PDB file of C-alpha atoms in Angstrom:
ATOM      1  CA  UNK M   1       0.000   0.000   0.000  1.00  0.00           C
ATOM      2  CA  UNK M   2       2.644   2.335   0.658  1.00  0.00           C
ATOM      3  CA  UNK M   3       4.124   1.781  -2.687  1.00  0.00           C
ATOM      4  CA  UNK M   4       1.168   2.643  -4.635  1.00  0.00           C
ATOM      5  CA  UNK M   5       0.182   5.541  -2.409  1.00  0.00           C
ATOM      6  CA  UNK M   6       3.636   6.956  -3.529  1.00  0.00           C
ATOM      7  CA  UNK M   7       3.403   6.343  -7.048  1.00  0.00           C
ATOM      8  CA  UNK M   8      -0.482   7.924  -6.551  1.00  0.00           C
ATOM      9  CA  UNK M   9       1.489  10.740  -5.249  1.00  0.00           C
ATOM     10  CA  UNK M  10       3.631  11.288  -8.175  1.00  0.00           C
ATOM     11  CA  UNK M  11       1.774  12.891 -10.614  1.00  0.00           C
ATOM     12  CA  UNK M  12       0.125  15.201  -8.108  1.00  0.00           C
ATOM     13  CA  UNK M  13       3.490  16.406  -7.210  1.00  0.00           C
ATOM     14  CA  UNK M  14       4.546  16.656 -11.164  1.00  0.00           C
ATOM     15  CA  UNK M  15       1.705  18.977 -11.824  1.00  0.00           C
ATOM     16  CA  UNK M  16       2.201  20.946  -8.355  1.00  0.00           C
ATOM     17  CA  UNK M  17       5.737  21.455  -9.536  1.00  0.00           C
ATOM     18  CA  UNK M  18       4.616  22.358 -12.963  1.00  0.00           C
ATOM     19  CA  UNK M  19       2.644  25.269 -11.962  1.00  0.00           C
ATOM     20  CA  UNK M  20       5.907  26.141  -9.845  1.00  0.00           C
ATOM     21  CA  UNK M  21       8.192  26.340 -12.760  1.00  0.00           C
ATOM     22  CA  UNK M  22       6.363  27.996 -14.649  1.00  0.00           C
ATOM     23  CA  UNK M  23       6.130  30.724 -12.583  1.00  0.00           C
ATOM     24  CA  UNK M  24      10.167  30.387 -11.774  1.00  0.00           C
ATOM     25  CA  UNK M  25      10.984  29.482 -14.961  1.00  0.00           C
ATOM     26  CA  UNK M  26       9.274  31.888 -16.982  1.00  0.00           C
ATOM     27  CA  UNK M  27      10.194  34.686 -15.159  1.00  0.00           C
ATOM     28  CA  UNK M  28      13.377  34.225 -14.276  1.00  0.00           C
ATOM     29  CA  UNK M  29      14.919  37.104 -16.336  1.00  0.00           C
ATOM     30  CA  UNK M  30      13.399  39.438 -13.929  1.00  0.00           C
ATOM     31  CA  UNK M  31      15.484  39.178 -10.822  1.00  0.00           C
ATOM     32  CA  UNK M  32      15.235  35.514  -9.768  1.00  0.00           C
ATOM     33  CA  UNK M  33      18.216  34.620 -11.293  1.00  0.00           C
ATOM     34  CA  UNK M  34      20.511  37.088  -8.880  1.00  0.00           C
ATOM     35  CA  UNK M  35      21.418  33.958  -7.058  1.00  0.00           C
ATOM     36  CA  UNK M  36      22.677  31.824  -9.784  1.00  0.00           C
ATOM     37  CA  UNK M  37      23.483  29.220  -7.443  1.00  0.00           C
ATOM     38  CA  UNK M  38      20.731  27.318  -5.549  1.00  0.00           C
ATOM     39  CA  UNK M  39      17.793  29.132  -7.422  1.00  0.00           C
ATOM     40  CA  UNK M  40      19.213  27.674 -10.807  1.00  0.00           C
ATOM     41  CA  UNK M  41      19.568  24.571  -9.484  1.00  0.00           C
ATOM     42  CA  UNK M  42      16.334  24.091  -8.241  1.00  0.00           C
ATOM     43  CA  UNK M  43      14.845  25.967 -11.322  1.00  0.00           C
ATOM     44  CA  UNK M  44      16.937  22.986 -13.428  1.00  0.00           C
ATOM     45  CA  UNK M  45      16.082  20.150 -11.422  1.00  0.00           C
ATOM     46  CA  UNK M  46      12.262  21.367 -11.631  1.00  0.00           C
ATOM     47  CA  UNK M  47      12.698  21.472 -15.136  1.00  0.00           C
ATOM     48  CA  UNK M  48      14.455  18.549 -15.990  1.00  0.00           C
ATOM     49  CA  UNK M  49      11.647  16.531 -13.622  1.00  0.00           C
ATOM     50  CA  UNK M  50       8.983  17.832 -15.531  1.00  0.00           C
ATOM     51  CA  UNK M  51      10.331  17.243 -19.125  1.00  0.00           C
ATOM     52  CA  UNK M  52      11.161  13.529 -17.981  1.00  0.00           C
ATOM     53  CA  UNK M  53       7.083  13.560 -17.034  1.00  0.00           C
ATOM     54  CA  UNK M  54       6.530  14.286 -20.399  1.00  0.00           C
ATOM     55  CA  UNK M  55       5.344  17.421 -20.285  1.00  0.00           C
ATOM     56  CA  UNK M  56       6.996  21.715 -20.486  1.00  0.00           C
ATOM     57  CA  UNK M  57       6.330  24.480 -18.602  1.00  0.00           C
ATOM     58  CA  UNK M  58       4.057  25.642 -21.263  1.00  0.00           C
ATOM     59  CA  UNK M  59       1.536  23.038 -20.745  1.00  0.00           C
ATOM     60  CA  UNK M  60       0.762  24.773 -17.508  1.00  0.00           C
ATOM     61  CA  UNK M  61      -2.008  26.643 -19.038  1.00  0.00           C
ATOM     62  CA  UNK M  62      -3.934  23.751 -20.280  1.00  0.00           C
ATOM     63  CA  UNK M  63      -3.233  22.371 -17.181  1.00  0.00           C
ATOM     64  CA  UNK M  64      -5.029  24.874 -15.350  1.00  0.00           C
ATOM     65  CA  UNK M  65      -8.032  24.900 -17.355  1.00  0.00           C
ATOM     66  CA  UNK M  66      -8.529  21.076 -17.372  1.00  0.00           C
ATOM     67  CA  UNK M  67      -8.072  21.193 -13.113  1.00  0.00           C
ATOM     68  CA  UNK M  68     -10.580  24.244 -13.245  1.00  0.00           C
ATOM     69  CA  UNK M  69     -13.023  22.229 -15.993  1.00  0.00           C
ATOM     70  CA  UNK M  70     -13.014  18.739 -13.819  1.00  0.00           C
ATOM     71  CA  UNK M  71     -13.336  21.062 -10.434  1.00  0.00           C
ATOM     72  CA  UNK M  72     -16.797  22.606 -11.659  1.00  0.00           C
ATOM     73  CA  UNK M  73     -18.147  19.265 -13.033  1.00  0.00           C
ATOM     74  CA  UNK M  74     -17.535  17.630  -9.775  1.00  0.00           C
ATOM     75  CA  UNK M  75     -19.165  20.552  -8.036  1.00  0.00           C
ATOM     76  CA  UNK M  76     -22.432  20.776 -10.212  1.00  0.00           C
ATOM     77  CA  UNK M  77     -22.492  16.784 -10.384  1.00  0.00           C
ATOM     78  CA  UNK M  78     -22.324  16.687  -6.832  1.00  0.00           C
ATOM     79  CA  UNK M  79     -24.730  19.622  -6.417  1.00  0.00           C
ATOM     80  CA  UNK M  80     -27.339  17.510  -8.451  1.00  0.00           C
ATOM     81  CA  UNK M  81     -26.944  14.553  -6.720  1.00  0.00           C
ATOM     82  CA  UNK M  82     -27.474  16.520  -3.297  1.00  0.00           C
ATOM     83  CA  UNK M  83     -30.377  17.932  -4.879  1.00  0.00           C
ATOM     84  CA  UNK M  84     -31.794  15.003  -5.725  1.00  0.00           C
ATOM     85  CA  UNK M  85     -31.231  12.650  -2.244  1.00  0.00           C
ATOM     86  CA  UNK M  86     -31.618  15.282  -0.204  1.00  0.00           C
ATOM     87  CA  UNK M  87     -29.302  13.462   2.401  1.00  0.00           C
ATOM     88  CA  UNK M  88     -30.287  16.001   5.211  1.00  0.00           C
ATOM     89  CA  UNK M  89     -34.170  15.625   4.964  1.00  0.00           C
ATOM     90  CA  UNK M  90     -34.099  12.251   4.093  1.00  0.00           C
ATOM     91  CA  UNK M  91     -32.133  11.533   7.694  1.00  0.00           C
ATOM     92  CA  UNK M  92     -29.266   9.863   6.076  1.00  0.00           C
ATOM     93  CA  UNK M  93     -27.428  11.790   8.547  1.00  0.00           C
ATOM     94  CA  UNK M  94     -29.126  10.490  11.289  1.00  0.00           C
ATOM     95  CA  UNK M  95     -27.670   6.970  12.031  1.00  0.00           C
ATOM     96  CA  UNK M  96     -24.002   9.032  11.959  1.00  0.00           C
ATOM     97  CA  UNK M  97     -24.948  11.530  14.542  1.00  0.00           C
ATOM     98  CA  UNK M  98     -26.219   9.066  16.499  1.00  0.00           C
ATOM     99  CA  UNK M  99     -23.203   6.427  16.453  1.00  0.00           C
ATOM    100  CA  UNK M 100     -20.761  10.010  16.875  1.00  0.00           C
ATOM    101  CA  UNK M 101     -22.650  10.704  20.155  1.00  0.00           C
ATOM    102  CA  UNK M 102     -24.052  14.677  19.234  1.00  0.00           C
ATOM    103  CA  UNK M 103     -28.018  13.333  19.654  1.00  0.00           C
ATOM    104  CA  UNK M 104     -27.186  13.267  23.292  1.00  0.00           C
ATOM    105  CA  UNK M 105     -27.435  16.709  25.484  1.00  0.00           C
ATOM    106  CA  UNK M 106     -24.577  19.359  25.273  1.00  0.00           C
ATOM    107  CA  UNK M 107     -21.964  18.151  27.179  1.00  0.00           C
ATOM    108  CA  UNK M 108     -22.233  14.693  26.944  1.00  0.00           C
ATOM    109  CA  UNK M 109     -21.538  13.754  23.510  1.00  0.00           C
ATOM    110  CA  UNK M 110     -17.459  14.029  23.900  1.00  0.00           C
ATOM    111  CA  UNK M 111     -15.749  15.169  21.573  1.00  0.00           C
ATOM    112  CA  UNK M 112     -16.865  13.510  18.276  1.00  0.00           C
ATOM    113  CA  UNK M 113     -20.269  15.481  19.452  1.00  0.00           C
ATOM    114  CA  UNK M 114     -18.526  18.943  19.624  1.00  0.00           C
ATOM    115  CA  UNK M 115     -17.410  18.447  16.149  1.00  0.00           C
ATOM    116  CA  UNK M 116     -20.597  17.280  14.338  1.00  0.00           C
ATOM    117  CA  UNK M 117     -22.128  19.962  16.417  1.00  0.00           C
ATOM    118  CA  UNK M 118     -19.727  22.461  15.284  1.00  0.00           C
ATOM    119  CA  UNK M 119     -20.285  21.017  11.644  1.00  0.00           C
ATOM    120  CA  UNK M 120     -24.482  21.401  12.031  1.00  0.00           C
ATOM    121  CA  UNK M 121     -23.487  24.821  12.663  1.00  0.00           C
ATOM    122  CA  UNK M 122     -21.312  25.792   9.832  1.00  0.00           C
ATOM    123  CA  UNK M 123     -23.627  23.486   8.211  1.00  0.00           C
ATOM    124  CA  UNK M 124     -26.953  25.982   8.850  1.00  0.00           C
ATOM    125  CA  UNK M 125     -24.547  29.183   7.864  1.00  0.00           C
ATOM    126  CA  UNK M 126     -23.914  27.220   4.850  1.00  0.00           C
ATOM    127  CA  UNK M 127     -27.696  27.208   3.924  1.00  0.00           C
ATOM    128  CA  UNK M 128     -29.000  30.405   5.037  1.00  0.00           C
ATOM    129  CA  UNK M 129     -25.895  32.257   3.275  1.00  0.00           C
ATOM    130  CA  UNK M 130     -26.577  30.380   0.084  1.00  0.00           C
ATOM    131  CA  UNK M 131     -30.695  30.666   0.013  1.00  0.00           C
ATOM    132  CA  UNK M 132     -29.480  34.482  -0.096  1.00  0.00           C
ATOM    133  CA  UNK M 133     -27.326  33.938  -2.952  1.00  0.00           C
ATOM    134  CA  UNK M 134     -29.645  31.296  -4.894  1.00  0.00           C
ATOM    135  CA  UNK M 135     -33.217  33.193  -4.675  1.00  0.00           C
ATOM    136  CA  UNK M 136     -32.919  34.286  -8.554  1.00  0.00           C
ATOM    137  CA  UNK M 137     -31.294  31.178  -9.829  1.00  0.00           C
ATOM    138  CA  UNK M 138     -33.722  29.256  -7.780  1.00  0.00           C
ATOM    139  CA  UNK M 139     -36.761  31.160  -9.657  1.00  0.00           C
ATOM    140  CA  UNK M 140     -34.805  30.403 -12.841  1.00  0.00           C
ATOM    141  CA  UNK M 141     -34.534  27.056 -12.880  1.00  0.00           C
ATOM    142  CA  UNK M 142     -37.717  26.962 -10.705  1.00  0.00           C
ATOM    143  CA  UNK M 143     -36.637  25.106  -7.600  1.00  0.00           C
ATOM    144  CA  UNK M 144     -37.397  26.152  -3.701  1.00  0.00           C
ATOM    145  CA  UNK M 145     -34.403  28.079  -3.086  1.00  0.00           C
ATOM    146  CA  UNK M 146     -34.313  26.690   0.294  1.00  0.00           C
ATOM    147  CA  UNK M 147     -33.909  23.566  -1.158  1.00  0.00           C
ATOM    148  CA  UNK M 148     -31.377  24.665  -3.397  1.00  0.00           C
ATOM    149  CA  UNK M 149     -29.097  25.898  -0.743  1.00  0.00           C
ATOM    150  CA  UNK M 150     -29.283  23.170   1.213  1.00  0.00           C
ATOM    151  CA  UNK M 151     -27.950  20.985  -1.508  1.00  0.00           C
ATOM    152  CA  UNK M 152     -25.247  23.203  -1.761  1.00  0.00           C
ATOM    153  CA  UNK M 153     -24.934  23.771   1.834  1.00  0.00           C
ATOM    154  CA  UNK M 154     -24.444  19.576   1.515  1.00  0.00           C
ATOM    155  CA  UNK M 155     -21.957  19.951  -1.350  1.00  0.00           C
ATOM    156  CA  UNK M 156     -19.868  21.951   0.007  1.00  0.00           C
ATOM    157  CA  UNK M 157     -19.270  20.549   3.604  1.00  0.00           C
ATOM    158  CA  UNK M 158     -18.934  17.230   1.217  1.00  0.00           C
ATOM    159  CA  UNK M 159     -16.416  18.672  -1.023  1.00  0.00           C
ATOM    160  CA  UNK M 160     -14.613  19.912   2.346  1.00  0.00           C
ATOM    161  CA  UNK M 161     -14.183  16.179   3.646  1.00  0.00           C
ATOM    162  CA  UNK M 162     -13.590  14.302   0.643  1.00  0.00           C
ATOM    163  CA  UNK M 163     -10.322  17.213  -0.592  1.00  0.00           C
ATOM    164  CA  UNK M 164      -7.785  15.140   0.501  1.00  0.00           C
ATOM    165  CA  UNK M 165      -9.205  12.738  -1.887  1.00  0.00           C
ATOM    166  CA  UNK M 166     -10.124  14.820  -4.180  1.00  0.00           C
ATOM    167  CA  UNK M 167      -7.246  17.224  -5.439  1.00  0.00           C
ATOM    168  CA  UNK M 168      -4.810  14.125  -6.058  1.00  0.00           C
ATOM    169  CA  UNK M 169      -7.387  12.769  -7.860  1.00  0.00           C
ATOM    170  CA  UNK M 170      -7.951  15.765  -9.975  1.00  0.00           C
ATOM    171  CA  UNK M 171      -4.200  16.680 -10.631  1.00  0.00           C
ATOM    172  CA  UNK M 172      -3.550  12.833 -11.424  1.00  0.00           C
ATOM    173  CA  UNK M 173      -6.520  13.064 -13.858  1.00  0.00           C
ATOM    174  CA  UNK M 174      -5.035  16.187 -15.204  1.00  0.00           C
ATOM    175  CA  UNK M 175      -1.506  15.025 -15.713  1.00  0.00           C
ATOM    176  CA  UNK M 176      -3.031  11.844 -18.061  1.00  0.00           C
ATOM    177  CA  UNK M 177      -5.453  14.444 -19.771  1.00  0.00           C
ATOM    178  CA  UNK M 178      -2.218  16.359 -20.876  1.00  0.00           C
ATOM    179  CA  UNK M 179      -0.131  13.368 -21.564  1.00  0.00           C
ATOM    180  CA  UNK M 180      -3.105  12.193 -23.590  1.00  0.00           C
ATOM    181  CA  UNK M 181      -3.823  15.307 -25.677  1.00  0.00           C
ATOM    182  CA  UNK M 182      -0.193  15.393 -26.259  1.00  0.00           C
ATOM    183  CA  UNK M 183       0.582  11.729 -27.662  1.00  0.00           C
ATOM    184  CA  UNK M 184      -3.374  12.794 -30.030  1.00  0.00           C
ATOM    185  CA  UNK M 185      -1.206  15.754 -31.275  1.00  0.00           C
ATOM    186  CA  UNK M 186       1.865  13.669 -32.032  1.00  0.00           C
ATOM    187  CA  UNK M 187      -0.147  11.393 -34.872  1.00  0.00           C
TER     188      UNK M 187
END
């Protein structure tokens, strides 16, 4: 297991370095290069790890764009699938409070309670923030905007737990994207 999480790790690191260089490497005429020693080393090594990846600095833009284009399909995917469970008035929450101890009075729940209680909270400034900022897409698309902000109120503290997950995932989805639409411009 520890092998593969390293090689999982990998890419993610490729593309974080990536988005480094190309702000080092790029600009490097500009003052960054006053101490030739270490800075051009690193700079180099940077370099030479991301050409040996298969890909240049200048795929960094492309980069970006895919990461942005896979972040908002995950969000409105997820948004629609919140919208349509409705995990929070369904009680698909309840079972988990109630094994984490916060259905029991303040105080006693420990501190597993505390946090789910401190979670209900940011959960409820979640919703009432977003039924502010959803009333006129809510008459658009003609949903309760209540409802509407809750699902988002449940994306979003969703998003929040699964990130560690979520941004290797992402970056190592990005990385094969690029090396794909690289080896497609090659033929």
């Amino acid at each position: 297991p520890a092998m593969s999480a390293s090689r999982a790790l990998r890419p993610c690191l490729l593309l974080l370095a990536l988005v480094c260089a190309t702000c080092a490497i790029e600009t490097g005429g500009s003052g960054g290069d006053r101490k030739l020693g270490v800075l051009s080393k690193k700079k180099a090594a940077i370099k030479r790890y991301i050409e040996e990846k298969g890909l240049t600095v200048k795929d960094a833009p492309a980069a970006i764009l895919i990461y942005e284009g896979l972040s908002m399909a995950f969000m409105v995917s997820t948004l629609c699938l919140f919208l349509a469970i409705k995990p929070t008035r369904n009680g698909l929450l309840v079972p988990l409070s109630a094994i984490l101890g916060s259905d029991k009075p303040d105080g006693d729940g420990g501190f597993l309670g505390g946090v789910v209680q401190g979670a209900t909270e940011r959960f409820t400034h979640l919703q009432l923030r977003a039924k502010d900022k959803f009333s006129g897409v809510s008459k658009l698309l003609g949903i309760d905007a209540l409802a509407l902000a809750t699902a988002y109120a449940e994306c979003a503290c969703f998003r929040i737990l699964i990130k560690p997950l979520l941004v290797p995932a992402k970056l190592f989805l990005v990385w094969k994207a690029l090396l794909a639409w690289k080896a497609r411009g090659k033929k």
